[in-house]
Amino acid sequence: MTQATGQTVTESTVPRFARGTRLQYDRVREVWFVQAPERAFHADPIAAEILQLVDGSRTLGAIIDQLALKFDAPRAVIAQDVLAMVADLTDKQVLLHA
Amino acid sequence: MTSPPPPMSLLAELTHRCPLQCPYCSNPLMLDPRTQELGTAEWQRVLDEAAQMGVLQVHFSGGEPMARPDLPELVRHAAKAGLYSNLITSGVLIRPDSLRALADAGLDHIQLSFQDVEAASADRIANMAGAHAKKLEAARLVAAEGLPLTLNFVIHRQNAQRVPAMLELAEQLGARRVEIAHTQYYGWGLLNRDALLPDRAQIEATTQAVQAARTRLAGRMSIDFVTPDYYEDRPKPCMGGWGQRFLNITPTGKVLPCHAAETIPNIVFPSVREASLADIWDHAPIFTLFRGTEWMPEPCKSCAFKEEDWGGCRCQALALAGQANAADPVCHKAPDHNAVVQAIAQRPQTPPPFRYRRFGNA
């Protein structure tokens, strides 16, 4: 059902959390959650790594570089994951970008 | 028995006082008086305990939670404890200064209720002159403040035809979410069922209106749609399973698995005044009684869906079948399913007058 929202996610995109959404570590369950209006959804370990780098000033390109270095993984693979996840969370109104 | 997983969310009913008198209010028929409400320090302790247990979100509700002057203090306390805070409000007490105090305290989100999109009808449903205009102004203030906003519309036979206009209003007011929720028939809603229960054609029309808007507004506004389970074949997984995800605390401190659970007879309702929240969640009979699948009668016990719908709603079983441990009569397999069939069949052509929700009117 999801349709394009007119916002294209590229490596120059600078994502930020929309007001009323945030990433939060749950010390009781020992997992990360995205807190959003009237729902909290579990962020899997990959999503949590990406979202911890979302600060409203880093570009997705910089986030991809950092993760490729940290996990010693092929940049193209990381890039695909990051761009897809950010597009999905933008559709869910969790992330915004200019 | 091992400990249950911790709850995800807490509904904090700060007060039953409310300037509105909606005939489908989710509060119990016997409303808690102001003199017995929990104090600020008691709520603060409860919020700390909830956060320590693993509750992620607190929903400040009522009654009208803004009738409590200590609301900003409680929001601030919740924020400090790491809880995501949501205010569920009628909006009629929102002013620029009261809203600012809540935003400054760290409030994360506001859910604003509307009774209709036509002022005359909305004010009649709420039984409060001028309520609708105040809500429109409140929504504008929330949008100007930049707080994320959900609009909530409870729908029923007297306003369901205006769902498309409700969705348009939500869009105009800048809401990120909208809830179109058919009335649930417990407490006040059950008392007013003949005045509220829609017919099948209305259900279908509301479903279509929501689907069309979801397509049109994808990525801009999300729509939660709650159907009235009377017209379903299978029951809803009430509260995501009894005592599995959700806690409700009443104005006087009773801890319940759902907001209608006070109807269940012959059981002691535990209070935060007498025990810790964790102890209540793990051990109080009101929680353990219907947790999981052990308690189930047939046809639930051998049903393939028993861990999807958890036997449906205990309060509805009580209200319609006379026993909280019966299969939810909404289920087409339930022995008491006829109670639902009859309620639909006997629905009068003309809705009777509302019996408004207020102290002493049940």
XYZ file of C-alpha atoms in Angstrom:
460
model
C 0.000 0.000 0.000
C 2.867 2.358 0.732
C 3.303 4.929 -1.971
C 6.236 7.154 -2.722
C 6.101 10.256 -0.577
C 8.125 12.427 -2.895
C 11.164 12.251 -0.634
C 14.043 10.365 -2.205
C 16.649 8.939 0.117
C 20.222 9.282 -1.144
C 23.672 9.299 0.407
C 23.538 13.077 0.746
C 20.340 12.871 2.800
C 20.651 14.085 6.395
C 18.070 12.199 8.453
C 16.806 13.246 11.869
C 14.204 11.944 14.282
C 10.784 13.562 14.011
C 9.638 15.248 17.218
C 7.910 12.619 19.319
C 10.113 9.773 18.103
C 13.416 8.573 19.477
C 15.714 5.595 19.856
C 15.854 4.239 23.379
C 17.736 1.398 25.010
C 15.512 -0.783 27.164
C 17.620 -1.897 30.106
C 15.039 -4.420 31.265
C 14.692 -6.338 27.981
C 18.237 -5.457 26.853
C 17.119 -4.401 23.366
C 16.679 -1.117 21.507
C 13.259 0.368 20.825
C 12.032 3.142 18.605
C 9.618 5.155 20.715
C 6.909 6.766 18.601
C 3.404 8.154 19.131
C 1.445 5.449 20.971
C 3.695 2.596 19.926
C 7.178 1.355 20.633
C 8.733 -0.949 18.116
C 11.733 -3.156 18.557
C 14.799 -2.033 16.609
C 16.855 -5.046 15.523
C 20.631 -4.825 16.093
C 21.330 -3.519 12.568
C 18.645 -0.853 12.804
C 19.931 0.151 16.226
C 23.487 0.588 14.870
C 22.211 2.823 12.096
C 19.841 4.848 14.264
C 22.480 5.538 16.899
C 24.335 7.503 14.222
C 21.297 9.589 13.233
C 21.947 12.975 14.827
C 20.494 15.487 12.387
C 23.905 16.486 11.035
C 25.530 13.333 9.566
C 24.709 12.445 5.967
C 23.719 8.886 5.164
C 26.993 8.637 3.235
C 28.927 9.374 6.420
C 26.813 6.900 8.380
C 27.488 4.207 5.763
C 31.247 4.933 5.856
C 31.301 4.642 9.606
C 29.376 1.349 9.678
C 31.475 -0.169 6.859
C 34.569 0.625 8.895
C 33.124 -0.611 12.183
C 31.920 -3.940 10.801
C 34.631 -4.388 8.170
C 31.887 -5.093 5.631
C 31.514 -4.278 1.902
C 30.316 -0.692 1.631
C 27.729 -1.511 -1.062
C 25.995 -4.029 1.194
C 25.844 -1.610 4.104
C 24.637 1.174 1.812
C 21.735 -0.934 0.579
C 20.610 -1.752 4.138
C 20.900 1.827 5.352
C 19.071 3.430 2.426
C 16.245 0.872 2.565
C 15.794 1.232 6.300
C 15.806 5.020 6.257
C 13.258 5.049 3.421
C 11.025 2.706 5.414
C 11.283 4.759 8.618
C 10.590 7.934 6.652
C 7.379 6.376 5.364
C 6.518 5.491 8.969
C 7.101 9.149 9.963
C 9.852 8.170 12.392
C 12.613 9.937 10.459
C 12.528 13.227 8.590
C 15.013 14.702 6.200
C 15.419 17.930 4.356
C 5.076 -20.391 37.475
C 7.711 -18.175 35.832
C 7.386 -14.418 35.891
C 5.378 -12.940 33.024
C 7.149 -10.601 30.595
C 7.052 -7.000 31.815
C 4.291 -4.676 30.630
C 4.926 -2.335 27.697
C 2.517 0.431 28.542
C 0.694 2.042 31.429
C -2.618 3.856 31.215
C -2.608 6.329 34.102
C -6.151 7.494 34.741
C -5.364 10.537 36.854
C -8.953 11.534 37.551
C -12.493 10.647 36.563
C -13.501 14.308 36.590
C -14.264 15.582 33.089
C -16.136 18.550 31.605
C -17.510 16.231 28.904
C -20.160 13.542 29.354
C -19.692 11.275 26.322
C -22.141 8.373 26.444
C -19.473 5.839 25.403
C -16.873 6.834 28.001
C -14.467 4.009 28.875
C -14.535 4.908 32.558
C -16.523 2.599 34.840
C -20.150 3.340 35.732
C -19.082 3.975 39.324
C -16.721 6.921 38.989
C -13.953 7.533 41.534
C -14.490 10.699 43.600
C -11.859 13.427 43.714
C -11.306 13.044 47.458
C -9.895 9.542 46.969
C -7.569 10.297 44.048
C -3.883 9.403 44.326
C -1.653 12.343 45.200
C 1.320 13.671 43.274
C 3.923 11.759 45.303
C 1.998 8.509 44.920
C 1.861 8.879 41.139
C 5.551 9.756 41.050
C 6.402 6.553 42.888
C 4.196 4.565 40.525
C 5.921 6.091 37.487
C 9.337 5.172 38.873
C 8.202 1.614 39.559
C 6.703 1.315 36.075
C 9.918 2.462 34.401
C 11.974 0.055 36.512
C 9.713 -2.833 35.501
C 10.175 -2.145 31.788
C 7.132 -0.028 30.934
C 8.101 2.072 27.897
C 5.142 4.387 27.483
C 2.799 6.114 29.899
C -0.545 7.400 28.704
C -1.910 10.130 30.977
C -5.650 9.877 30.741
C -8.826 10.384 32.747
C -11.478 11.662 32.849
C -9.765 14.799 31.744
C -6.143 14.584 32.938
C -5.684 18.334 32.524
C -8.103 18.782 35.430
C -5.131 17.781 37.609
C -2.958 20.839 38.318
C 0.053 18.566 38.950
C -0.008 17.154 35.399
C 3.132 19.026 34.219
C 4.941 17.793 37.318
C 3.961 14.193 36.531
C 4.981 14.555 32.881
C 8.353 15.900 33.993
C 8.756 12.976 36.361
C 7.880 10.474 33.612
C 10.399 12.063 31.250
C 13.112 11.872 33.895
C 12.338 8.175 34.398
C 12.787 7.592 30.640
C 9.108 6.978 29.954
C 7.561 8.122 26.681
C 4.648 10.324 27.711
C 1.350 10.659 25.909
C -1.517 12.909 26.937
C -5.002 11.643 26.121
C -7.186 14.708 26.397
C -10.492 16.242 25.385
C -8.563 19.455 24.737
C -11.145 21.749 26.306
C -8.700 22.866 29.015
C -5.790 23.494 26.624
C -4.647 27.129 26.687
C -1.367 28.544 25.391
C 0.126 28.589 28.908
C -1.120 25.140 29.998
C 0.173 23.609 26.767
C 3.533 25.342 27.104
C 3.937 23.986 30.632
C 3.401 20.439 29.343
C 5.773 20.862 26.399
C 8.437 22.320 28.704
C 7.969 19.350 31.039
C 8.921 17.020 28.183
C 5.567 15.735 26.925
C 6.162 13.563 23.840
C 2.752 13.375 22.173
C -0.887 14.450 22.442
C -3.985 12.487 21.546
C -6.934 14.811 21.179
C -10.470 13.442 21.085
C -13.219 14.711 18.832
C -16.868 13.680 19.040
C -17.782 14.608 15.456
C -16.921 17.133 12.740
C -20.198 19.047 12.980
C -20.145 21.331 15.994
C -23.826 20.905 16.930
C -23.630 17.122 16.842
C -20.234 17.043 18.574
C -21.450 19.272 21.407
C -24.597 17.185 21.817
C -22.592 13.944 22.044
C -20.215 15.484 24.604
C -23.132 17.260 26.297
C -21.021 20.392 26.522
C -21.838 23.598 24.673
C -18.862 25.022 22.812
C -16.690 21.940 23.282
C -16.030 21.412 19.577
C -14.815 24.970 19.004
C -12.455 24.650 21.974
C -11.040 21.423 20.527
C -10.375 23.033 17.145
C -8.497 25.805 18.908
C -6.591 23.246 21.000
C -5.515 21.364 17.864
C -4.208 24.604 16.354
C -2.222 25.365 19.492
C -0.711 21.866 19.530
C 0.271 22.144 15.864
C 1.790 25.591 16.457
C 3.774 24.179 19.376
C 5.076 21.435 17.074
C 4.026 18.563 19.319
C 3.026 15.439 17.400
C -0.734 15.093 17.368
C -3.127 12.186 17.039
C -6.814 12.906 16.583
C -9.195 10.348 18.018
C -12.733 9.973 16.750
C -15.041 7.506 18.473
C -17.647 6.555 15.915
C -21.129 5.077 16.155
C -24.475 5.123 14.369
C -24.949 8.878 14.932
C -21.710 10.088 13.313
C -20.279 7.223 11.235
C -21.434 8.760 7.952
C -18.990 11.626 8.510
C -15.777 9.535 8.653
C -14.494 11.008 5.346
C -14.921 14.539 6.770
C -13.210 13.453 10.027
C -10.179 12.293 8.064
C -10.116 15.568 6.141
C -10.272 17.543 9.370
C -7.349 15.552 10.787
C -5.348 16.325 7.677
C -6.208 20.038 7.846
C -5.220 20.216 11.497
C -1.812 18.681 10.782
C -2.298 15.425 12.674
C 0.289 12.723 12.045
C -2.037 9.997 13.214
C -5.759 9.583 13.414
C -7.756 6.941 15.196
C -11.162 6.055 13.855
C -12.469 3.857 16.618
C -15.881 2.267 16.618
C -17.429 2.354 20.083
C -16.708 -0.619 22.321
C -19.645 -1.840 24.353
C -18.692 -1.933 28.007
C -19.807 0.242 30.878
C -21.305 3.466 29.525
C -21.102 2.213 25.934
C -23.092 -0.886 26.833
C -25.647 1.236 28.706
C -26.054 3.324 25.527
C -25.682 0.483 23.026
C -28.991 1.017 21.247
C -28.130 4.687 20.747
C -24.666 3.865 19.408
C -24.496 0.499 17.628
C -24.201 1.034 13.854
C -25.678 -1.248 11.219
C -23.635 -3.403 8.868
C -23.866 -0.941 5.971
C -22.345 1.775 8.172
C -19.487 -0.534 9.134
C -18.746 -1.232 5.493
C -18.881 2.442 4.561
C -16.457 3.391 7.361
C -14.083 0.599 6.334
C -14.068 1.845 2.747
C -13.545 5.455 3.792
C -10.538 4.460 5.900
C -9.025 2.358 3.105
C -9.368 5.176 0.579
C -7.766 7.676 2.964
C -4.911 5.298 3.791
C -4.011 5.143 0.109
C -4.317 8.896 -0.348
C -2.368 9.832 2.787
C 0.338 7.127 2.828
C 3.548 8.424 4.387
C 1.866 11.605 5.656
C -0.763 10.459 8.098
C -1.331 7.000 9.531
C -4.799 5.772 10.396
C -5.658 3.334 13.150
C -9.053 1.776 12.587
C -10.851 -0.056 15.378
C -13.815 -2.073 14.162
C -16.757 -2.935 16.397
C -16.278 -6.585 17.167
C -20.037 -7.268 17.221
C -19.843 -7.625 13.447
C -16.741 -9.813 13.394
C -16.679 -13.625 13.339
C -13.750 -13.849 15.681
C -12.984 -11.933 18.858
C -10.277 -9.317 19.213
C -7.077 -10.103 21.127
C -8.163 -7.774 23.890
C -5.262 -5.725 25.308
C -2.851 -7.976 23.363
C -3.660 -10.728 25.855
C -4.757 -10.370 29.467
C -1.923 -9.173 31.690
C 0.653 -9.453 28.941
C 1.386 -5.955 27.709
C -0.768 -3.450 29.487
C -1.591 -2.046 32.915
C -4.281 0.408 33.894
C -4.227 2.393 37.120
C -7.448 4.056 38.235
C -7.619 7.496 39.896
C -7.736 5.856 43.329
C -4.799 3.551 42.597
C -6.404 0.258 41.662
C -4.290 -1.704 39.193
C -6.205 -3.454 36.414
C -5.430 -5.451 33.252
C -7.855 -3.252 31.283
C -10.071 -0.256 31.945
C -13.258 -2.334 32.184
C -11.918 -4.985 34.560
C -13.587 -3.472 37.623
C -16.813 -5.118 36.460
C -15.409 -8.568 37.310
C -17.116 -9.787 40.496
C -15.756 -11.558 43.558
C -12.192 -10.444 43.224
C -10.009 -8.041 45.168
C -8.595 -5.229 43.054
C -5.012 -4.625 44.103
C -3.940 -1.063 44.863
C -0.636 0.753 44.495
C -1.368 2.035 47.998
C -0.861 -1.493 49.341
C 1.652 -3.249 47.089
C 4.331 -2.596 44.504
C 3.395 -2.507 40.860
C 5.776 -5.390 40.071
C 4.303 -7.546 42.815
C 0.792 -6.840 41.550
C 1.746 -7.580 37.919
C 3.424 -10.875 38.826
C 1.128 -12.218 41.511
C -2.229 -10.465 41.938
C -5.144 -12.791 41.100
C -6.757 -10.188 38.830
C -3.709 -10.559 36.559
C -2.949 -14.273 36.917
C -6.571 -15.373 36.577
C -6.822 -15.031 32.771
C -3.173 -14.781 31.785
C -2.093 -17.247 29.099
C -4.318 -20.149 28.037
C -4.657 -22.340 31.156
C -7.934 -20.790 32.263
C -9.699 -21.346 28.937
C -12.962 -23.222 28.537
C -13.983 -24.942 25.321
C -14.242 -23.981 22.489
C -11.170 -21.806 23.203
C -8.974 -24.516 24.727
C -8.805 -26.597 21.538
C -8.995 -23.631 19.144
C -6.151 -23.044 16.684
C -6.395 -19.286 17.310
C -6.142 -19.376 21.091
C -2.756 -17.658 21.115
C -3.880 -15.088 18.561
C -7.071 -13.815 20.148
C -6.433 -15.113 23.704
C -10.094 -16.041 23.991
C -11.189 -12.481 23.260
C -12.346 -10.072 25.914
C -13.067 -11.165 29.493
C -15.193 -8.111 30.261
C -17.318 -8.692 27.183
C -17.769 -12.346 28.184
C -18.926 -11.124 31.584
C -21.226 -8.456 30.155
C -22.881 -10.677 27.547
C -22.523 -14.253 28.825
C -22.639 -13.481 32.543
C -19.256 -15.078 33.247
C -15.790 -13.604 32.831
C -14.317 -17.041 32.062
C -16.653 -17.816 29.153
C -15.616 -17.660 25.498
C -16.105 -14.127 24.168
C -19.661 -14.194 22.721
C -18.425 -12.288 19.686
C -16.821 -15.543 18.496
C -19.101 -17.478 16.146
C -18.070 -20.652 18.004
C -18.978 -19.326 21.467
C -22.018 -20.937 23.165
C -23.365 -17.450 23.926
C -22.861 -15.997 20.450
C -26.606 -15.486 20.239
C -26.304 -12.574 22.699
C -24.469 -10.614 20.023
C -26.812 -11.717 17.232
C -29.782 -10.570 19.355
C -28.210 -7.210 20.214
C -27.871 -6.484 16.507
C -31.350 -7.825 15.649
C -33.073 -5.863 18.418
C -31.376 -2.570 17.666
C -34.199 -0.003 17.409
C -34.727 1.951 14.191
C -34.533 5.274 15.994
C -31.723 5.740 18.485
C -32.989 6.362 22.041
C -31.710 9.427 23.969
C -28.206 9.228 25.410
C -27.642 8.416 29.035
C -24.764 10.759 29.666
C -21.674 9.796 31.588
C -21.587 11.717 34.849
C -21.372 11.047 38.558
C -24.539 9.310 39.719
C -26.126 8.798 36.276
C -25.496 5.059 35.855
